[in-house]
PDB file of C-alpha atoms in Angstrom:
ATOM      1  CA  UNK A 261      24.759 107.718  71.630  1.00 48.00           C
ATOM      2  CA  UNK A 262      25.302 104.667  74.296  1.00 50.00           C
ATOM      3  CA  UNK A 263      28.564 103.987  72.526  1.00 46.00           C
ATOM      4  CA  UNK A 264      29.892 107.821  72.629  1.00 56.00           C
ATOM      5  CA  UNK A 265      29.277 107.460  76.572  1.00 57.00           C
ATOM      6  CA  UNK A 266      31.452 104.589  76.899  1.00 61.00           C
ATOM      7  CA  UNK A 267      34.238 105.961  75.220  1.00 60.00           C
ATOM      8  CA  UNK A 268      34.117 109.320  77.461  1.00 63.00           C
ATOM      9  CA  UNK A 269      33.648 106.739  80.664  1.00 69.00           C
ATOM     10  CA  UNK A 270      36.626 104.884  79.663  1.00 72.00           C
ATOM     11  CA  UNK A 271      38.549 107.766  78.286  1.00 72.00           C
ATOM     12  CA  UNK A 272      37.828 108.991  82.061  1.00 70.00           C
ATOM     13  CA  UNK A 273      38.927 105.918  84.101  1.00 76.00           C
ATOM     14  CA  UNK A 274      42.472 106.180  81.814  1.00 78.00           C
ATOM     15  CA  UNK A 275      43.211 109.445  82.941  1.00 73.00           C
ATOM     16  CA  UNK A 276      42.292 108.400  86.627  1.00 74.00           C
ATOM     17  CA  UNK A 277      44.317 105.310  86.475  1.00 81.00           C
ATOM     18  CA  UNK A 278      47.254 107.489  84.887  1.00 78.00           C
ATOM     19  CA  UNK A 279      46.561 109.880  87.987  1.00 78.00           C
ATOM     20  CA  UNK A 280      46.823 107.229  90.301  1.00 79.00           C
ATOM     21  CA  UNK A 281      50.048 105.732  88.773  1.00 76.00           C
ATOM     22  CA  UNK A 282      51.303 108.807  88.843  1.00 73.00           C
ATOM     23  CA  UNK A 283      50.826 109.756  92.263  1.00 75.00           C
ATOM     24  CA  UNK A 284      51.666 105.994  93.405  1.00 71.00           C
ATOM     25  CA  UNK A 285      55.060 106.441  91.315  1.00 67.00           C
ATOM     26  CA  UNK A 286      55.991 110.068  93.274  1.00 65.00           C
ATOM     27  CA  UNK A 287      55.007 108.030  96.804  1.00 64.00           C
ATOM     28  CA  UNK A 288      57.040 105.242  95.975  1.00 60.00           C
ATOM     29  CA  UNK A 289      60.033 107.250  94.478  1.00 58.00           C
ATOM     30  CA  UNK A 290      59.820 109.307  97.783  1.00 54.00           C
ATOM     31  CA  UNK A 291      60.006 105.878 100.330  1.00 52.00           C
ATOM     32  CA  UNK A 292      62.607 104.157  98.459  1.00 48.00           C
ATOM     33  CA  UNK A 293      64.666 107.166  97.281  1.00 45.00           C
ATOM     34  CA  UNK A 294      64.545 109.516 100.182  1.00 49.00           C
ATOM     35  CA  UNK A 295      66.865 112.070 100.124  1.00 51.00           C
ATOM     36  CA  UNK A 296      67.867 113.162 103.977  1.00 58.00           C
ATOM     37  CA  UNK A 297      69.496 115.960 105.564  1.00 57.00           C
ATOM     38  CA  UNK A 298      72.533 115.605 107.332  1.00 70.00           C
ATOM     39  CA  UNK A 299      72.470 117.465 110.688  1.00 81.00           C
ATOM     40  CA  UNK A 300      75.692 118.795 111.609  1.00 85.00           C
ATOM     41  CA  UNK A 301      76.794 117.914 114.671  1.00 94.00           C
ATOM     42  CA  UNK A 302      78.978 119.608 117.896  1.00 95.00           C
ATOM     43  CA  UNK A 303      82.656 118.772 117.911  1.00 96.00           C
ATOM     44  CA  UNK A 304      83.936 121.282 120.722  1.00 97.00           C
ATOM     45  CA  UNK A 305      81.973 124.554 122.511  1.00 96.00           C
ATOM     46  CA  UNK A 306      83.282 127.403 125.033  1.00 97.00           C
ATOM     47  CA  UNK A 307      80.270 127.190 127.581  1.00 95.00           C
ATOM     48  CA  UNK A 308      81.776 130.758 129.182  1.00 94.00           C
ATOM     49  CA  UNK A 309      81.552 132.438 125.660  1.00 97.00           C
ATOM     50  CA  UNK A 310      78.582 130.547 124.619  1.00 96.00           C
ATOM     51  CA  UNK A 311      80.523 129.334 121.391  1.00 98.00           C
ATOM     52  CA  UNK A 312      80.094 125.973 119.713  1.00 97.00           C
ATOM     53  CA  UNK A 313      81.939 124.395 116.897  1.00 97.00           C
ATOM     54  CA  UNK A 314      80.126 122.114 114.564  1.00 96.00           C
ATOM     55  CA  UNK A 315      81.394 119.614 112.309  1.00 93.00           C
ATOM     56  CA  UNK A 316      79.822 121.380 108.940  1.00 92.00           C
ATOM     57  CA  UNK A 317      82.564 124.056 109.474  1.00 95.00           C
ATOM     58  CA  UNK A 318      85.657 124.077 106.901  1.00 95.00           C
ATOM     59  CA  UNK A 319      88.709 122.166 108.640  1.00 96.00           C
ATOM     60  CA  UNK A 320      90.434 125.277 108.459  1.00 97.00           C
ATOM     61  CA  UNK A 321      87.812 127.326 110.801  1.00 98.00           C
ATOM     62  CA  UNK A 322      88.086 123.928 113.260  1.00 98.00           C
ATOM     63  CA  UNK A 323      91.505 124.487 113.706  1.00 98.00           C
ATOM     64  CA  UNK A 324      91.280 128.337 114.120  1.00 98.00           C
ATOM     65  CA  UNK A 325      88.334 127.756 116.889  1.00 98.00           C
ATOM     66  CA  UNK A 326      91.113 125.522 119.262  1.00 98.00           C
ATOM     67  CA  UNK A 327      93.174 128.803 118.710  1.00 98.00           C
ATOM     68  CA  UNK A 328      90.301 130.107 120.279  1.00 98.00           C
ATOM     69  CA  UNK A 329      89.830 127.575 122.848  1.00 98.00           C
ATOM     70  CA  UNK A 330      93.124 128.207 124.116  1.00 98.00           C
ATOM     71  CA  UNK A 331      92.918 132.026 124.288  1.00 98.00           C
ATOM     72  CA  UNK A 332      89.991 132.067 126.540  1.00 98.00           C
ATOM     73  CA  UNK A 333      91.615 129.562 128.747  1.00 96.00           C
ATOM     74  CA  UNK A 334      94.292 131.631 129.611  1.00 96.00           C
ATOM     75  CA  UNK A 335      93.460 134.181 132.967  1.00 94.00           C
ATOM     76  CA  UNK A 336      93.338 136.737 132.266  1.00 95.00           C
ATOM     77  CA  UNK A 337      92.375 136.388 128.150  1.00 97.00           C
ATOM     78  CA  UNK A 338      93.982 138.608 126.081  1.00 97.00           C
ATOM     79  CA  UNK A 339      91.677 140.980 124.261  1.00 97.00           C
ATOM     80  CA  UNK A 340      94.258 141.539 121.550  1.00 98.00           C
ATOM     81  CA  UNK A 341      95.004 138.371 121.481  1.00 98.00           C
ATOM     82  CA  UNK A 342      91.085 137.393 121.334  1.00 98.00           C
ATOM     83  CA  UNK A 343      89.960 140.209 119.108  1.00 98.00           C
ATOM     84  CA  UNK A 344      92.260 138.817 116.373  1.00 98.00           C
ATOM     85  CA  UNK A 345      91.510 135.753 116.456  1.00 98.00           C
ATOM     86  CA  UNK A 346      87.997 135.973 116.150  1.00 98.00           C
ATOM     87  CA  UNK A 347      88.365 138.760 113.430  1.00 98.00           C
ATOM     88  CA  UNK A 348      90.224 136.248 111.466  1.00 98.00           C
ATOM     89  CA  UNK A 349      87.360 133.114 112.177  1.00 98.00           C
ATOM     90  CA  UNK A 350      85.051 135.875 110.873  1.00 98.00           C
ATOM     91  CA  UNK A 351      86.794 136.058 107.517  1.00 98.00           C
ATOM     92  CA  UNK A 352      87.298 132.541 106.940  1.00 98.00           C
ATOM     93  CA  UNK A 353      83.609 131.515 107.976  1.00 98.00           C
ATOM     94  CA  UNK A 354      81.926 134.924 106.167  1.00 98.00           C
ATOM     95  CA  UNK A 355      83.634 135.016 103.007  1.00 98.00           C
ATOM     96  CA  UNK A 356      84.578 131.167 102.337  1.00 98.00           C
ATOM     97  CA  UNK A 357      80.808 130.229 100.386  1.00 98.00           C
ATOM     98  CA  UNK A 358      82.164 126.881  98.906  1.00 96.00           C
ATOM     99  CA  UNK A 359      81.002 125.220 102.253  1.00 95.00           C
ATOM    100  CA  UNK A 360      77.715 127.217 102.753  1.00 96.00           C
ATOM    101  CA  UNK A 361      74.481 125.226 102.035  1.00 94.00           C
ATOM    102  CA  UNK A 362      72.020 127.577 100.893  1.00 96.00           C
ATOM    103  CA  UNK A 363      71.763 131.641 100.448  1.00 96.00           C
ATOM    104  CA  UNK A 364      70.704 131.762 104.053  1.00 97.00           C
ATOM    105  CA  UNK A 365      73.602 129.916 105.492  1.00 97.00           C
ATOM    106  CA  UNK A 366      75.480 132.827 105.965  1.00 98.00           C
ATOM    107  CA  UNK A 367      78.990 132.872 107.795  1.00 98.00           C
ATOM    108  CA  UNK A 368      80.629 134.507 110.804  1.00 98.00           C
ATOM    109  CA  UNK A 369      77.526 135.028 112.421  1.00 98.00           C
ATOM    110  CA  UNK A 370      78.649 133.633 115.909  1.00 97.00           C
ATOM    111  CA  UNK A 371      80.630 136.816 115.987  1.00 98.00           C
ATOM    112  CA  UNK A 372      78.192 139.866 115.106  1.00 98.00           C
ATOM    113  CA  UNK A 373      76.695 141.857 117.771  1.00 97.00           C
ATOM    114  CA  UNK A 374      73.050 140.766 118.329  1.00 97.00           C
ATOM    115  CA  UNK A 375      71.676 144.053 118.054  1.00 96.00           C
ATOM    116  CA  UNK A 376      72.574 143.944 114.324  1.00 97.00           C
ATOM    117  CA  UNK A 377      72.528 140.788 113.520  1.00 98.00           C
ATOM    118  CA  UNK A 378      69.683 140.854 111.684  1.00 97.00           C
ATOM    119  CA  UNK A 379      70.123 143.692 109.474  1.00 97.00           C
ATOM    120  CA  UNK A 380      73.631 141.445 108.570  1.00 98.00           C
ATOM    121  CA  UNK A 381      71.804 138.512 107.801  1.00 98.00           C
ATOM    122  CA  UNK A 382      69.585 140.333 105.647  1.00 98.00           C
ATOM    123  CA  UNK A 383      72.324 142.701 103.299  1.00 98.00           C
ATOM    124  CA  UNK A 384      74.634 139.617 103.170  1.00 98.00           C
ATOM    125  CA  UNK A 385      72.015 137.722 101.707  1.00 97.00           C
ATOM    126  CA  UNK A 386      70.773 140.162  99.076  1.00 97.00           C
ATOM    127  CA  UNK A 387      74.609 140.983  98.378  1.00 97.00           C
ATOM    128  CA  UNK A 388      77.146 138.545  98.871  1.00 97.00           C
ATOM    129  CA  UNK A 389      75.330 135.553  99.517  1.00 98.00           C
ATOM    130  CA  UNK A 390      72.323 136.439  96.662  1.00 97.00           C
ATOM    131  CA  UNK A 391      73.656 134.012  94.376  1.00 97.00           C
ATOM    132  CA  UNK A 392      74.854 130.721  96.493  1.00 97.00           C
ATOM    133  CA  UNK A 393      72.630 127.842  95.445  1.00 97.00           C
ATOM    134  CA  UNK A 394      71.598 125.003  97.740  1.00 95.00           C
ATOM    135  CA  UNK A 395      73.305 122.284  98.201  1.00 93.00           C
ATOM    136  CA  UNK A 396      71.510 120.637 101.209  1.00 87.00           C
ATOM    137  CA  UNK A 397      71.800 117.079  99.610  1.00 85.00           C
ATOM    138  CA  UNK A 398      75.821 117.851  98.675  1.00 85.00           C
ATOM    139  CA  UNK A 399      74.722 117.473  94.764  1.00 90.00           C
ATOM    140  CA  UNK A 400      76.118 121.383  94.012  1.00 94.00           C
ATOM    141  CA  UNK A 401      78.499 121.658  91.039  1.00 94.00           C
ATOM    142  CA  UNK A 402      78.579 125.669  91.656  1.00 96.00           C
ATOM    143  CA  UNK A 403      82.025 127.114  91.878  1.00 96.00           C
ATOM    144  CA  UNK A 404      82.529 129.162  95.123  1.00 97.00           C
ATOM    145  CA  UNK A 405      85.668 131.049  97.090  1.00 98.00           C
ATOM    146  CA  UNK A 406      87.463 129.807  99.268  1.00 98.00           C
ATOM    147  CA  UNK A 407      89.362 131.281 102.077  1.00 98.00           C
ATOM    148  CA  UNK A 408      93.189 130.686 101.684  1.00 98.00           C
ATOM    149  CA  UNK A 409      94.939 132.605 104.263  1.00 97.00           C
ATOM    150  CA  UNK A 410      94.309 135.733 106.836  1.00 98.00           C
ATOM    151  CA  UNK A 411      96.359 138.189 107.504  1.00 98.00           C
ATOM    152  CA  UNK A 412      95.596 140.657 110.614  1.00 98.00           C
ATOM    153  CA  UNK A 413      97.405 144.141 109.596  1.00 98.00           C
ATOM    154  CA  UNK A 414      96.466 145.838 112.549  1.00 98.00           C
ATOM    155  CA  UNK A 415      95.033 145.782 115.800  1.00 98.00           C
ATOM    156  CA  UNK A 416      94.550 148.873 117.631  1.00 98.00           C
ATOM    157  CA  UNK A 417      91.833 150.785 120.569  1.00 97.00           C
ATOM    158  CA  UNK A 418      89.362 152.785 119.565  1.00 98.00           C
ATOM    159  CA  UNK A 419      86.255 154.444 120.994  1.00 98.00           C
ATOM    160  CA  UNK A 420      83.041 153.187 119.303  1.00 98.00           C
ATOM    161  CA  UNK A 421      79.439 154.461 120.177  1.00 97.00           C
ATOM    162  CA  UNK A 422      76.408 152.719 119.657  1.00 91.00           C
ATOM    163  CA  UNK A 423      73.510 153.973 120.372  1.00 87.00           C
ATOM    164  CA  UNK A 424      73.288 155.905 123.425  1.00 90.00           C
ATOM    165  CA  UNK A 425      76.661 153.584 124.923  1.00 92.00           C
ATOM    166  CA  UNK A 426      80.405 154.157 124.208  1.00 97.00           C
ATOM    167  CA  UNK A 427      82.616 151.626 124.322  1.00 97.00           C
ATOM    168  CA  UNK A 428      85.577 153.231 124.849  1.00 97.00           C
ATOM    169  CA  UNK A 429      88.057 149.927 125.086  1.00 97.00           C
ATOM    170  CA  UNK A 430      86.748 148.748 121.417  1.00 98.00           C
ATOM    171  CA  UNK A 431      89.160 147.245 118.923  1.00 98.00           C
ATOM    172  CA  UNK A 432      89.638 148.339 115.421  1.00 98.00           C
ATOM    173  CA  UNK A 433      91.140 145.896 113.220  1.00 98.00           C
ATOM    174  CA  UNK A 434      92.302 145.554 109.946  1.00 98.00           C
ATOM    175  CA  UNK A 435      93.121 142.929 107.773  1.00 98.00           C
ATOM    176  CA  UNK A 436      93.686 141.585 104.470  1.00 98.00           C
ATOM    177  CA  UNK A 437      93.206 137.373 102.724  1.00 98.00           C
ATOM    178  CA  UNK A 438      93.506 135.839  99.772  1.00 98.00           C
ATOM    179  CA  UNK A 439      91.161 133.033  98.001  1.00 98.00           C
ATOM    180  CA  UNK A 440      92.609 129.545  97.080  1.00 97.00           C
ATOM    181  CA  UNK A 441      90.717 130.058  93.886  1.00 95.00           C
ATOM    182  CA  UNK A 442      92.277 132.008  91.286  1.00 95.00           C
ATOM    183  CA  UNK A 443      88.677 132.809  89.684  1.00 96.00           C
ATOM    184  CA  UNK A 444      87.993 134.926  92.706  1.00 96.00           C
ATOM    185  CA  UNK A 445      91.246 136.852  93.152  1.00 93.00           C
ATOM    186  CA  UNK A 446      89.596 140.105  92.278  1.00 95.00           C
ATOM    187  CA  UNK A 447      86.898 139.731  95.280  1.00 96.00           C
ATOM    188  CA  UNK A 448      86.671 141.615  98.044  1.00 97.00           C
ATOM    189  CA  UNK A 449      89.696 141.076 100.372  1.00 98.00           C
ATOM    190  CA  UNK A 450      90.562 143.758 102.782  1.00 98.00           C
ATOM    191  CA  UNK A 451      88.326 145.041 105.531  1.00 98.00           C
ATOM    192  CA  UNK A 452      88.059 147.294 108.834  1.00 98.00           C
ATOM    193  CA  UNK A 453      86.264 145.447 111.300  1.00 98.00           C
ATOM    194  CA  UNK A 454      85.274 147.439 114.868  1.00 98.00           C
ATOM    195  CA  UNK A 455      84.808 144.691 117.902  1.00 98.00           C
ATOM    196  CA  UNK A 456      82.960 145.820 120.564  1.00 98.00           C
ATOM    197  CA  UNK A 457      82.738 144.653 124.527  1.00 97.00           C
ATOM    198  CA  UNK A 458      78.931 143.078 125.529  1.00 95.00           C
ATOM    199  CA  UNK A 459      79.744 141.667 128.937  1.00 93.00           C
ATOM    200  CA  UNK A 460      82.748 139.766 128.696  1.00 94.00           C
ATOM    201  CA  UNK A 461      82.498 138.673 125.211  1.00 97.00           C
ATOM    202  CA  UNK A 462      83.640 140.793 122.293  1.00 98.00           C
ATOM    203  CA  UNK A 463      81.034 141.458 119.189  1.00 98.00           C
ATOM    204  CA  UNK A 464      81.255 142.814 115.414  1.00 98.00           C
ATOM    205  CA  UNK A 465      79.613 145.851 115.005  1.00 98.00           C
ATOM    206  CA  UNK A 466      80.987 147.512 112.009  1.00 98.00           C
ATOM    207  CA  UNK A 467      82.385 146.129 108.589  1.00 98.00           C
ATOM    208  CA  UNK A 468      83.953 148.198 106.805  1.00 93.00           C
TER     209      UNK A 468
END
């Protein structure tokens, strides 16, 4: 009987010590291998606009934003001129996933109109974006589009009403883009886009 107790008591302290090992290992492993989050950081901003560029956007969207930079210098801006451009930063940042870091990293949002911003967020995530995997510590070996090139068809006024306002100086564009990838060439790549005024800054609020 006294010998059956010892062997549960020191079948017990095994498991314990294995427990402890075990938890010491996944402390240890955490210290010395710690994986860390790079934080992106600001490379250029338009205080007026409230825009701001940071450095985990694709080279090609960096150069497009000193496009931008320069057409809201000029006095007066040119909404054409403006409504393009940002049109076309929409469709490189929204639809480019290969430099997105998770599902909920979604694109172009800089440009959507706040009051439906977050019914974007949530449809591009359960559509578009449903199937990006995270790659927070750059280890991703999943194959996603790529913007290639952006062409704006058209750019012409329109009256838009939202809501009880009408914005009868709105901008309807459309335009068409091709992936770099040849795996995606039968995505989506033509769309109607509706830019509306709030203030002095112009907004997405229909994609079409």
């Amino acid at each position: 009987m006294k010998l059956k107790k010892k062997v549960k008591k020191t079948i017990v302290i095994i498991v314990v010590i294995l427990l402890l090992a075990a938890l010491a290992f996944l402390i240890l492993r955490k210290t010395l291998f710690k994986e860390t989050v790079k934080e992106p950081q600001v490379l250029n901003k338009i205080d007026d606009y409230g825009y701001v560029l940071k450095d985990n956007k694709s080279k090609k969207y960096q150069k497009e934003f000193t496009e931008l930079v320069k057409i809201l210098k000029k006095d007066p801006v040119n909404e054409e001129e403006y409504a393009s451009k940002i049109a076309e930063m929409f469709i490189i940042d929204f639809y480019s996933l290969s430099d997105k870091s998770a599902k909920t990293d979604v694109g172009g949002v800089d440009f959507v109109h706040p009051d439906i911003l977050n019914n974007f967020l949530e449809n591009a995530e359960d559509t578009l974006y449903k199937h990006v995997e995270s790659n927070i510590y750059g280890n991703r070996n999943q194959s996603l589009p790529t913007i290639d090139s952006v062409n704006i068809e058209s750019v012409e006024k329109t009256s838009f009403t939202y809501g009880e306002e009408t914005d009868e100086n709105a901008y309807l564009i459309k335009a068409t883009w091709t992936y770099k990838e040849e795996a995606f060439s039968d995505y989506q790549s033509k769309a109607s886009m509706i830019f509306i005024h709030k203030d002095k800054k112009l907004y997405l609020a229909e994609l079409g």
